[in-house]
Coordinates of C-alpha atoms in Angstrom, one line a residue:
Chain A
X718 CA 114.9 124.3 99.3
X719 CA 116.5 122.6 96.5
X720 CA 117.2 124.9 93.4
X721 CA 116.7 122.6 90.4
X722 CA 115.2 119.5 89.6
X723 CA 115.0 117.0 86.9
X724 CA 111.2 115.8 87.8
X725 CA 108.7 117.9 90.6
X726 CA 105.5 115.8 91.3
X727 CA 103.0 117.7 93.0
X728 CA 101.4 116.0 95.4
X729 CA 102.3 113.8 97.9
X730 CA 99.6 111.3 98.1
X731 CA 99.4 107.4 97.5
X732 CA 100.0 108.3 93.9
X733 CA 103.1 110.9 93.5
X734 CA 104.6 108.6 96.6
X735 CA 104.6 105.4 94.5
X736 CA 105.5 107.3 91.1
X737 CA 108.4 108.9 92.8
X738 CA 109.2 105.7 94.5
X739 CA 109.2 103.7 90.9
X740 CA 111.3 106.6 89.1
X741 CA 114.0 106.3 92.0
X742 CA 113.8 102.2 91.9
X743 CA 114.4 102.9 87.8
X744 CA 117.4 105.0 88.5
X745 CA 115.9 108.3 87.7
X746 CA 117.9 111.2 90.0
X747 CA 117.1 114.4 91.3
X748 CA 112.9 113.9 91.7
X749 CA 111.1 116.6 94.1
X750 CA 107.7 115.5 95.7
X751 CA 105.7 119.1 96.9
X752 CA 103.1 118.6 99.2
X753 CA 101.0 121.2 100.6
X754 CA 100.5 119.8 103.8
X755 CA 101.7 116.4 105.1
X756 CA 101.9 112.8 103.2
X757 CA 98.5 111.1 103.0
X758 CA 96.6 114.7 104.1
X759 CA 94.0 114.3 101.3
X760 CA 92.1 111.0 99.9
X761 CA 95.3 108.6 100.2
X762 CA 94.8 108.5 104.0
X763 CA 90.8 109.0 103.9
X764 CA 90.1 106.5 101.4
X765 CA 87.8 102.8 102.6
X766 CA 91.5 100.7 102.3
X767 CA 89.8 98.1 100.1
X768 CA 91.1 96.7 96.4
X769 CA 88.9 94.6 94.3
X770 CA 89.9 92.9 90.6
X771 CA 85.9 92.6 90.3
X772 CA 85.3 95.3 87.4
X773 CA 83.6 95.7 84.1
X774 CA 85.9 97.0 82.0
X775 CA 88.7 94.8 80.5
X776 CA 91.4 98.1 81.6
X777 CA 90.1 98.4 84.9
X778 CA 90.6 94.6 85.6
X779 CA 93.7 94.3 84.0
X780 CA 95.3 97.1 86.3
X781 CA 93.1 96.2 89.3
X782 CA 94.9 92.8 88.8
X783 CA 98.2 93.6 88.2
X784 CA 98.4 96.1 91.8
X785 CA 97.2 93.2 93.8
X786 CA 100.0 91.7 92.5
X787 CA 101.9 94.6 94.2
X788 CA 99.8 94.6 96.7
X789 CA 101.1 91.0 97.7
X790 CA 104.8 91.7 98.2
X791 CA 104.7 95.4 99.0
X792 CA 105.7 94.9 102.3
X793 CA 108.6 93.4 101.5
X794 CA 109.6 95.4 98.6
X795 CA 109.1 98.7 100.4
X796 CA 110.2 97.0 104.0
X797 CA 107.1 98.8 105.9
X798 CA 104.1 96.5 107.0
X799 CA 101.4 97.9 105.4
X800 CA 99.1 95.4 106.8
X801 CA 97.6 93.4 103.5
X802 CA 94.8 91.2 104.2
X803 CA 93.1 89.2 100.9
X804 CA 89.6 88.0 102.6
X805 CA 87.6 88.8 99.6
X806 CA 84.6 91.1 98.4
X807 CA 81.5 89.8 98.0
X808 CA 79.2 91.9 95.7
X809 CA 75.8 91.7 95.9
X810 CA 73.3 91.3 93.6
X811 CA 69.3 92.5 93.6
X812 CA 68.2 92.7 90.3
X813 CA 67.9 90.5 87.3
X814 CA 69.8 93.4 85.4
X815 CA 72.4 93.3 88.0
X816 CA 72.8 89.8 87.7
X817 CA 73.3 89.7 84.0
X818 CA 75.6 92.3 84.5
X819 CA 77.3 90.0 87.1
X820 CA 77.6 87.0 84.8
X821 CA 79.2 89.3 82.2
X822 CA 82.0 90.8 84.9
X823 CA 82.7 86.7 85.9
X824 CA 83.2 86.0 82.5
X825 CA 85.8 88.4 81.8
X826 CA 87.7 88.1 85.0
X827 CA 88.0 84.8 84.7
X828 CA 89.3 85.1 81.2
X829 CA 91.8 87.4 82.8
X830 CA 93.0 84.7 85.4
X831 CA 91.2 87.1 88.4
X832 CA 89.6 83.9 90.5
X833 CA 86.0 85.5 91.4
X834 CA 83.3 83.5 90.4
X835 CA 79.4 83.8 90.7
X836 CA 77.6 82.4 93.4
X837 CA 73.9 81.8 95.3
X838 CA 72.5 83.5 97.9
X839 CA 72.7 80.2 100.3
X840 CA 76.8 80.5 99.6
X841 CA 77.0 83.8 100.0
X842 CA 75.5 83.0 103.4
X843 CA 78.1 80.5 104.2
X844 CA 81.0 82.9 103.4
X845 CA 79.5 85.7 105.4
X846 CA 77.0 83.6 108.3
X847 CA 75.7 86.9 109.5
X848 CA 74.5 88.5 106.3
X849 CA 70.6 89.0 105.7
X850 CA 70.1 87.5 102.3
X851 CA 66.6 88.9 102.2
X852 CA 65.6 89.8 98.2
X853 CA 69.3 88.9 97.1
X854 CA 69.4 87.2 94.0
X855 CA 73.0 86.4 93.2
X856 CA 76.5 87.5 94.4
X857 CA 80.1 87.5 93.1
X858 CA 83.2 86.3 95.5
X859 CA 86.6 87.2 94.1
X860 CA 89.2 85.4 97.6
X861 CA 92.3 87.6 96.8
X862 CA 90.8 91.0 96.4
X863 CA 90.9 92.8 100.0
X864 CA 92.3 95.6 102.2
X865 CA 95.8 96.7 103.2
X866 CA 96.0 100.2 105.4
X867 CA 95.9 102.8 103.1
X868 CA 97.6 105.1 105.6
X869 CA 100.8 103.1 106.3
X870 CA 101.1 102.7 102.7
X871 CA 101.2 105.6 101.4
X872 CA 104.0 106.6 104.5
X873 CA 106.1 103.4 103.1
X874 CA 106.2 104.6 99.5
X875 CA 107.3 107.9 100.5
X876 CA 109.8 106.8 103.1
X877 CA 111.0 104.3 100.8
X878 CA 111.4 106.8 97.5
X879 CA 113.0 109.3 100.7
X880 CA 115.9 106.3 100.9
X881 CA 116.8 106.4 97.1
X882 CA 117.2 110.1 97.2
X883 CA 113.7 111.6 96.2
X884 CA 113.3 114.7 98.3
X885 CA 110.0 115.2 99.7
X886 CA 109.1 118.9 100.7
X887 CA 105.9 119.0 102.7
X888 CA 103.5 122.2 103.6
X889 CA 104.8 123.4 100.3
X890 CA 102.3 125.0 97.7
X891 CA 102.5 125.6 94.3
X892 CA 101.3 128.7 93.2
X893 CA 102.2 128.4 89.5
X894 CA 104.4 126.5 86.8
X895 CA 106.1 128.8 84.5
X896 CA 105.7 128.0 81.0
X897 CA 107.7 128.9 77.6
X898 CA 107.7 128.2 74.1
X899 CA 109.6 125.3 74.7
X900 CA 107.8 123.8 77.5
X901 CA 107.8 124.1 81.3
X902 CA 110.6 126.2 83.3
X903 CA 109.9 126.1 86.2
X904 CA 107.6 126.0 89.4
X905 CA 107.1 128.7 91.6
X906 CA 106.0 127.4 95.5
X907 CA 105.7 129.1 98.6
X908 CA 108.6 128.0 99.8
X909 CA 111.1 129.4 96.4
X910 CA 111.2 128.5 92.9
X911 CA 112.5 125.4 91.5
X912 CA 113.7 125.0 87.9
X913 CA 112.4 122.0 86.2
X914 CA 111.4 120.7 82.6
X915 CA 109.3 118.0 84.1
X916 CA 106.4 118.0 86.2
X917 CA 103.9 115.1 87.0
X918 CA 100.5 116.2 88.4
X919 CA 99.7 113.5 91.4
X920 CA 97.1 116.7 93.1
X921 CA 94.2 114.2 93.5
X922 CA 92.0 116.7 94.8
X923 CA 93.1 119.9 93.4
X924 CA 94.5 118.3 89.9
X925 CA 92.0 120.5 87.7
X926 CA 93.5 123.9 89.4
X927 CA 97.2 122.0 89.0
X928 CA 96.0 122.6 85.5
X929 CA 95.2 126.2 85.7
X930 CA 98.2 126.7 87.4
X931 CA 100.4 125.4 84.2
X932 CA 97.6 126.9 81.9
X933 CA 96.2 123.7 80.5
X934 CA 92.6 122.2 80.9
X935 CA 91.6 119.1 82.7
X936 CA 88.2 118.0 82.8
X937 CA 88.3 116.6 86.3
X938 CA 86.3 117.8 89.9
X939 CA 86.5 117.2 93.5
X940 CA 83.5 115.1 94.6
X941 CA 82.8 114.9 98.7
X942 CA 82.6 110.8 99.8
X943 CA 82.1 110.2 103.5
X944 CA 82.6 107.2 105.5
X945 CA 81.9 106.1 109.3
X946 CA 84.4 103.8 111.4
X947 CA 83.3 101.7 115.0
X948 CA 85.0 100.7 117.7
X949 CA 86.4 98.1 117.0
X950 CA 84.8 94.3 118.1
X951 CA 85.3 90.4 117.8
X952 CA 85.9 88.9 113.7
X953 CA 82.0 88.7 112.5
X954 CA 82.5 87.6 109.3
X955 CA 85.9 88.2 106.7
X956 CA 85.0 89.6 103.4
X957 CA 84.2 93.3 102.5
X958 CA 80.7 93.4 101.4
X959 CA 79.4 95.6 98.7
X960 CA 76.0 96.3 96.2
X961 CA 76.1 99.0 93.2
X962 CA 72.5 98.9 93.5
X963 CA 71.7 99.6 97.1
X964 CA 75.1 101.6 97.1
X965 CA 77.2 100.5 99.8
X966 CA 80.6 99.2 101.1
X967 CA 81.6 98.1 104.6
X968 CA 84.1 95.5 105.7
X969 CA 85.7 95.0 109.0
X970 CA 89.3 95.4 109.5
X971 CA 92.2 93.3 110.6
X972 CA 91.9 95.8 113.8
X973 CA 88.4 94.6 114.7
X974 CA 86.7 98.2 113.4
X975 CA 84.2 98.2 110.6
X976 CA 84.5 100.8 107.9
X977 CA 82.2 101.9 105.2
X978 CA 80.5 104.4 102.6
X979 CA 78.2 104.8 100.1
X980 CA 78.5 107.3 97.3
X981 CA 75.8 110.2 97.0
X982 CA 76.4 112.0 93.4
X983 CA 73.3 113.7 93.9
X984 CA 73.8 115.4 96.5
X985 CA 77.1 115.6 98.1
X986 CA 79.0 118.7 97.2
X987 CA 81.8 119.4 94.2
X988 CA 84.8 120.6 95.7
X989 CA 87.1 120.3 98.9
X990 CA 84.4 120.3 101.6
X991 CA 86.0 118.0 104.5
X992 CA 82.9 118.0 105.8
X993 CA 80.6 115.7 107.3
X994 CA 76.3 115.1 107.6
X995 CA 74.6 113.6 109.6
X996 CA 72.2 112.2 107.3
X997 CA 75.0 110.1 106.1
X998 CA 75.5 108.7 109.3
X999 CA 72.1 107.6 110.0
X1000 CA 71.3 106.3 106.2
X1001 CA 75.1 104.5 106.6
X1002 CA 74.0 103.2 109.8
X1003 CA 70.7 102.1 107.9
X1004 CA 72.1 99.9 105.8
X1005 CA 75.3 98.4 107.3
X1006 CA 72.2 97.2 110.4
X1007 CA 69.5 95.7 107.4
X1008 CA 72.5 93.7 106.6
X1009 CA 74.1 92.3 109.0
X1010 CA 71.6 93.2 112.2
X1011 CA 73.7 92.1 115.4
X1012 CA 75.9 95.3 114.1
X1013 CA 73.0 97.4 116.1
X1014 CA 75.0 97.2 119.0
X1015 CA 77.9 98.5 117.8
X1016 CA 79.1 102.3 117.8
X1017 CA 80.1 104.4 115.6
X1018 CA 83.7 106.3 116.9
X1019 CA 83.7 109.0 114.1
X1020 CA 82.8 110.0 110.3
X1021 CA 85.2 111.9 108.0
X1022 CA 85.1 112.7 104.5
X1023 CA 87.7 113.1 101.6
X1024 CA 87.4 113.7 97.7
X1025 CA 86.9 111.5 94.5
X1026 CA 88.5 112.9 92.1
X1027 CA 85.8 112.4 89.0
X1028 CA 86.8 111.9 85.6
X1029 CA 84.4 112.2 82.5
X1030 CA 84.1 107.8 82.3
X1031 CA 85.5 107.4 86.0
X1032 CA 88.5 106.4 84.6
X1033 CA 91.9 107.8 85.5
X1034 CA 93.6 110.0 82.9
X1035 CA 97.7 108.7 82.7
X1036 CA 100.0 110.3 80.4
X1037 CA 101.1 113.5 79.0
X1038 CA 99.2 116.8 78.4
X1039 CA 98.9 117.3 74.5
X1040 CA 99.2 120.9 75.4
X1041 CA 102.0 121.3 77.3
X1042 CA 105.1 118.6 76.5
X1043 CA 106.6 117.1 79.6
X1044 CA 103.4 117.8 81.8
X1045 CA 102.0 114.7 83.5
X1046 CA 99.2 113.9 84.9
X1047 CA 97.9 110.3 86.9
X1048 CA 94.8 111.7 87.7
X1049 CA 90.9 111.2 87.3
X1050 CA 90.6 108.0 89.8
X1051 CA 86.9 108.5 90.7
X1052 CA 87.3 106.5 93.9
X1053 CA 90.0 103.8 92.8
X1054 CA 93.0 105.7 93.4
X1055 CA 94.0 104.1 96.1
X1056 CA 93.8 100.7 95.1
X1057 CA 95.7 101.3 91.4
X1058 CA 98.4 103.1 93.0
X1059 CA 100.8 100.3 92.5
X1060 CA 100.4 99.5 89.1
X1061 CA 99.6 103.0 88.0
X1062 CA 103.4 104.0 89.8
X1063 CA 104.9 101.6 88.0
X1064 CA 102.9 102.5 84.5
X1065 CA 104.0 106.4 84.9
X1066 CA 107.8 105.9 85.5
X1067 CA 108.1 103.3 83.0
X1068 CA 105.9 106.1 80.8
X1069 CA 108.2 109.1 81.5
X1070 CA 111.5 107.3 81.5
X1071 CA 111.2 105.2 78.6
X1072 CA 108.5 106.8 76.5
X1073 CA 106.5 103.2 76.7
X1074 CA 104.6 100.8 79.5
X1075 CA 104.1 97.5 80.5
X1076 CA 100.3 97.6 79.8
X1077 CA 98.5 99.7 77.4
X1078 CA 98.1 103.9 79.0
X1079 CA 97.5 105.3 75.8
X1080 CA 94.0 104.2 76.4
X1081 CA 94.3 106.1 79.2
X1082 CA 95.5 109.5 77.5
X1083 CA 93.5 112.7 78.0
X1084 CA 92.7 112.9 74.4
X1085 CA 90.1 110.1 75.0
X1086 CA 87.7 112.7 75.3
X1087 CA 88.3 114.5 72.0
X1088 CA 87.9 111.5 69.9
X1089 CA 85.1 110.1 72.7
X1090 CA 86.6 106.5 73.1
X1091 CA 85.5 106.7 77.0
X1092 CA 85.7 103.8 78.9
X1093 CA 82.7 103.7 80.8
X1094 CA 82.3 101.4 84.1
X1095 CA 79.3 99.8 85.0
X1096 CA 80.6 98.7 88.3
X1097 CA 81.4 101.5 90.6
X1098 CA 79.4 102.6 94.2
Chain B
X613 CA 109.0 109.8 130.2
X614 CA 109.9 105.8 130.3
X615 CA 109.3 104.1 126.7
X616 CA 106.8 101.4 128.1
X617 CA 104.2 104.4 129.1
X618 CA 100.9 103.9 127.8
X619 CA 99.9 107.3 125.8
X620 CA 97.2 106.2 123.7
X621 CA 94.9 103.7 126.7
X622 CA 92.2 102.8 123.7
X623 CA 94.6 101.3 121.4
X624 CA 97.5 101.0 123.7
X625 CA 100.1 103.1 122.0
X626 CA 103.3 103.6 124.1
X627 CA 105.2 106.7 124.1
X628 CA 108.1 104.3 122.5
X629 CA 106.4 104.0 119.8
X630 CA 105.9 107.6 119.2
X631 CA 109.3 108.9 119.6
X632 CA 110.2 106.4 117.2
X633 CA 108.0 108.1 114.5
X634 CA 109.3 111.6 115.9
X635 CA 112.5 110.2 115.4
X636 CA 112.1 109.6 111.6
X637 CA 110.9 113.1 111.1
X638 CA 107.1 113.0 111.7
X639 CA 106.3 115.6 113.8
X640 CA 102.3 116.4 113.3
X641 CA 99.5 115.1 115.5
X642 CA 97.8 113.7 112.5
X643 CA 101.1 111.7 111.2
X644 CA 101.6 110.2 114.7
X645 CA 97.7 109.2 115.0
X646 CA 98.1 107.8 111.3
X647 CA 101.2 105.8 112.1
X648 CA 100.9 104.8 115.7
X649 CA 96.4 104.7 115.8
X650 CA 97.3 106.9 118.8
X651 CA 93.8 109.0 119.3
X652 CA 92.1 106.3 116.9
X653 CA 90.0 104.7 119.5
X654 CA 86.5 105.0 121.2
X655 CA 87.7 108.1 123.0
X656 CA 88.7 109.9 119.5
X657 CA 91.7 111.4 121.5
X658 CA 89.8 112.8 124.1
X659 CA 92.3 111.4 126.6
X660 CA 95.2 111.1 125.4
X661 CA 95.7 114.3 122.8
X662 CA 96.2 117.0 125.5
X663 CA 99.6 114.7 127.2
X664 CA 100.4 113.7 123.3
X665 CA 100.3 117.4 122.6
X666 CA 102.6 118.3 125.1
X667 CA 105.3 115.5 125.1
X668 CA 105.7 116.3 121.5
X669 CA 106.2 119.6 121.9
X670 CA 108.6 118.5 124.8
X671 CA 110.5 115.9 122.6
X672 CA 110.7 118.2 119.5
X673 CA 111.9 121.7 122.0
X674 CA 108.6 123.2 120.7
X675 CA 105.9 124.9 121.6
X676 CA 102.8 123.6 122.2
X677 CA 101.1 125.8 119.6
X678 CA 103.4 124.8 117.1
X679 CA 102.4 121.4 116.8
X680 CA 99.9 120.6 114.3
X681 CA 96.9 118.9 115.8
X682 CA 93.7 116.8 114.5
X683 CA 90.4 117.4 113.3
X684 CA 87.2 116.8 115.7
X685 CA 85.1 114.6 114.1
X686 CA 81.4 113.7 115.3
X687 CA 79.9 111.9 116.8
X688 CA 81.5 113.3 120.7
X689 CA 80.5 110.2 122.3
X690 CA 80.2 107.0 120.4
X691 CA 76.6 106.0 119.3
X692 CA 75.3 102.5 118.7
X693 CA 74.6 101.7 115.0
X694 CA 70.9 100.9 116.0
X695 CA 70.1 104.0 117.8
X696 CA 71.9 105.9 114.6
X697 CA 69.7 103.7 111.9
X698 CA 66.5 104.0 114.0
X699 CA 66.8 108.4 114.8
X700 CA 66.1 109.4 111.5
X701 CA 62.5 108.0 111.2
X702 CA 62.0 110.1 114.9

């Protein structure tokens, strides 16, 4: 294993793959990835595969916007075909509240250039013919959010930073980052030791005990999310579909196979349970058949799980840690990980090489917390 | 084995197209399901992962027991939506 490095991110998820990919693209030498078991083990290659620009908060728009940019000429870029397909979300509506709520979200992405727009029941029905409108009072439609495979992605970022020189160990654990007066020295694995002033925490996961392991506090936690898959069958209909108040998401994919969740704060389990219930299955099954019924006949090939990581304002955290110079973090997702992953690659290398960004991290900084200007979403399943 | 060999019969995956990922360095049973849907379909693996096993090991001058494999996931036998939405009221 290599002896000395000028930047180790742990983690070799969606994340650490496209920051390591953007650092070698900016010229930056000498970056390690560690990975404890194989690229896209954890929630890069167990996340739903969608990306939507349909948020409430001006950051999470602005970012959710910019990836999709990404998103559009990744394949090309990173010379992979990571299977993009912009068909839309179309996000349900069942109360009045929701509505407003809604009408506020259009408002802003629009002002934002993101094309969604707010529209009846009767025209959500001609978008998606097989969808039971039954006590839906409004929807949103945005055409160019969507779903690339989550999977192939995250391989093409790390094969791609692997061709300009980034070194990728995998089934490589870090056990602890030494520390000094003047900063970090260097990370101990199970593999060796490498020497290193720089390390970027991409653990997704595990980043709280990435933490621990430098001696420095982040107020993150695994959450368990499951999802189901089925066979695959004929196009029914194009756009993923999706309600914050009845708590679901399912589309079907370019393969034929449809693929959805719902989140369950209350009671699925904090930590890194891989597990699966079959209560989920049958409630999942529930409401992906009141929906669109002539999916009764369809099987269900397998469930899995993977974790959110959950920040205080389901926000990420992006930037440095005020304890421990040099220590970076792109962390906190709560469930959007996957989609930000281009922009928020781009934001970190810019970040660590040049001290600045093209949009505005600071917001993001840990120290949010401390001076409680949170960032709270309104519009998250 | 000849390239055009079907491994994978639920989502047609030929053994081409797995040496090719072996041949970039990927060399568990979960990175060659992620890449190549191999062990994806209805079956879940149930055919093809035992010959996958073993011609990996073969390509790679393993042993069997040295190569990684996947998680089992429920359900064993796929199950229709409706049955799944309807059993927990039983």
């Amino acid at each position: 294993m290599i002896e000395k490095a000028d930047i180790v991110i742990i983690g070799g998820g969606v994340q650490g793959c496209s920051i390591a990919y953007n650092l070698a693209k900016r010229g930056q030498k000498n970056i390690v990835i560690l990975e404890k078991d194989t690229v896209a083990h954890g929630a890069s290659g167990r996340c739903g595969a969608g990306f939507r620009q349909q948020f409430g908060t001006e950051m999470n728009c602005i970012l959710a916007r910019d990836s999709v940019k990404i998103f559009e000429q990744l394949s090309d870029e990173l010379e992979y075909d990571i299977e993009l397909n912009q068909r839309g979300y179309l996000i349900l509506a069942y109360t009045e509240k929701e509505v407003n709520q809604f009408r506020k979200n259009v408002e802003l992405e629009r002002s934002l250039d993101i094309p969604a727009s707010l529209i009846t029941p009767e025209e959500a029905r001609e978008i998606v013919p097989c969808l039971n409108t039954e006590d839906v009072l409004a929807a949103t439609y945005c055409p160019t959010d969507g779903n690339v495979n989550p999977l192939l992605t995250t391989f093409a970022y790390a094969e791609a930073a692997q061709r300009l020189g980034v070194k990728l160990y995998q089934f490589t654990e870090v056990q602890k980052i030494e520390t000094d007066k003047h900063g970090i020295r260097e990370v101990l694995t199970s593999r060796g030791r490498i020497l290193t002033d720089t390390v970027v925490n991409a653990a997704g996961g595990h980043a709280r005990e990435v933490g621990e392991l430098a001696g420095v506090e982040i107020p993150v936690y695994a959450q368990r999310h499951q999802i189901l898959v089925t066979e695959p069958v004929e196009p029914l209909w194009a756009p993923m579909l999706m309600s914050f108040s009845r708590n679901f998401y399912f589309q079907q994919l370019p393969h034929g196979s449809i693929l959805g969740g719902y989140g369950d704060p209350e009671h699925e389990i904090i930590g890194h349970d891989t597990g699966t219930s079959w209560e989920f299955a049958a409630t999942m099954a529930k409401k992906m058949t009141s929906l669109v019924p002539i999916l009764s006949n369809v099987r269900m090939v397998r469930q899995w799980s993977g974790s959110y990581t959950m920040s205080p304002d389901s926000q990420p955290i992006l930037g440095e840690h005020p304890q421990l110079e040099r220590y970076y973090m792109s962390l906190g997702f709560s469930g959007h990980g996957f989609m930000l992953a281009p922009i928020t690659g781009v934001m970190m290398a810019e970040y660590i090489m040049e001290g600045s960004t093209c949009l505005p991290i600071e917001k993001l900084n840990i120290t949010r917390f401390e001076r409680g200007e949170l960032i709270l979403e309104p519009s998250v399943v | 084995m000849d390239d055009n060999t079907i491994i994978c019969r639920c989502e047609d995956v030929t053994w081409g197209e797995i040496r090719k990922q072996l041949d970039k360095g990927y060399m568990t049973l979960d990175e060659i399901k992620r890449i190549t849907r191999a062990g994806m379909g209805p079956c879940q693996g149930k055919t093809c992962q035992r010959v996958l096993l073993h011609a990996i090991a073969r390509y790679l001058n393993k042993r069997v027991e040295e190569i990684q494999i996947s998680t089992y996931r429920p359900p064993t036998k796929p199950v229709p939506l409706g049955v799944l939405a309807g059993g927990q009221d039983d």
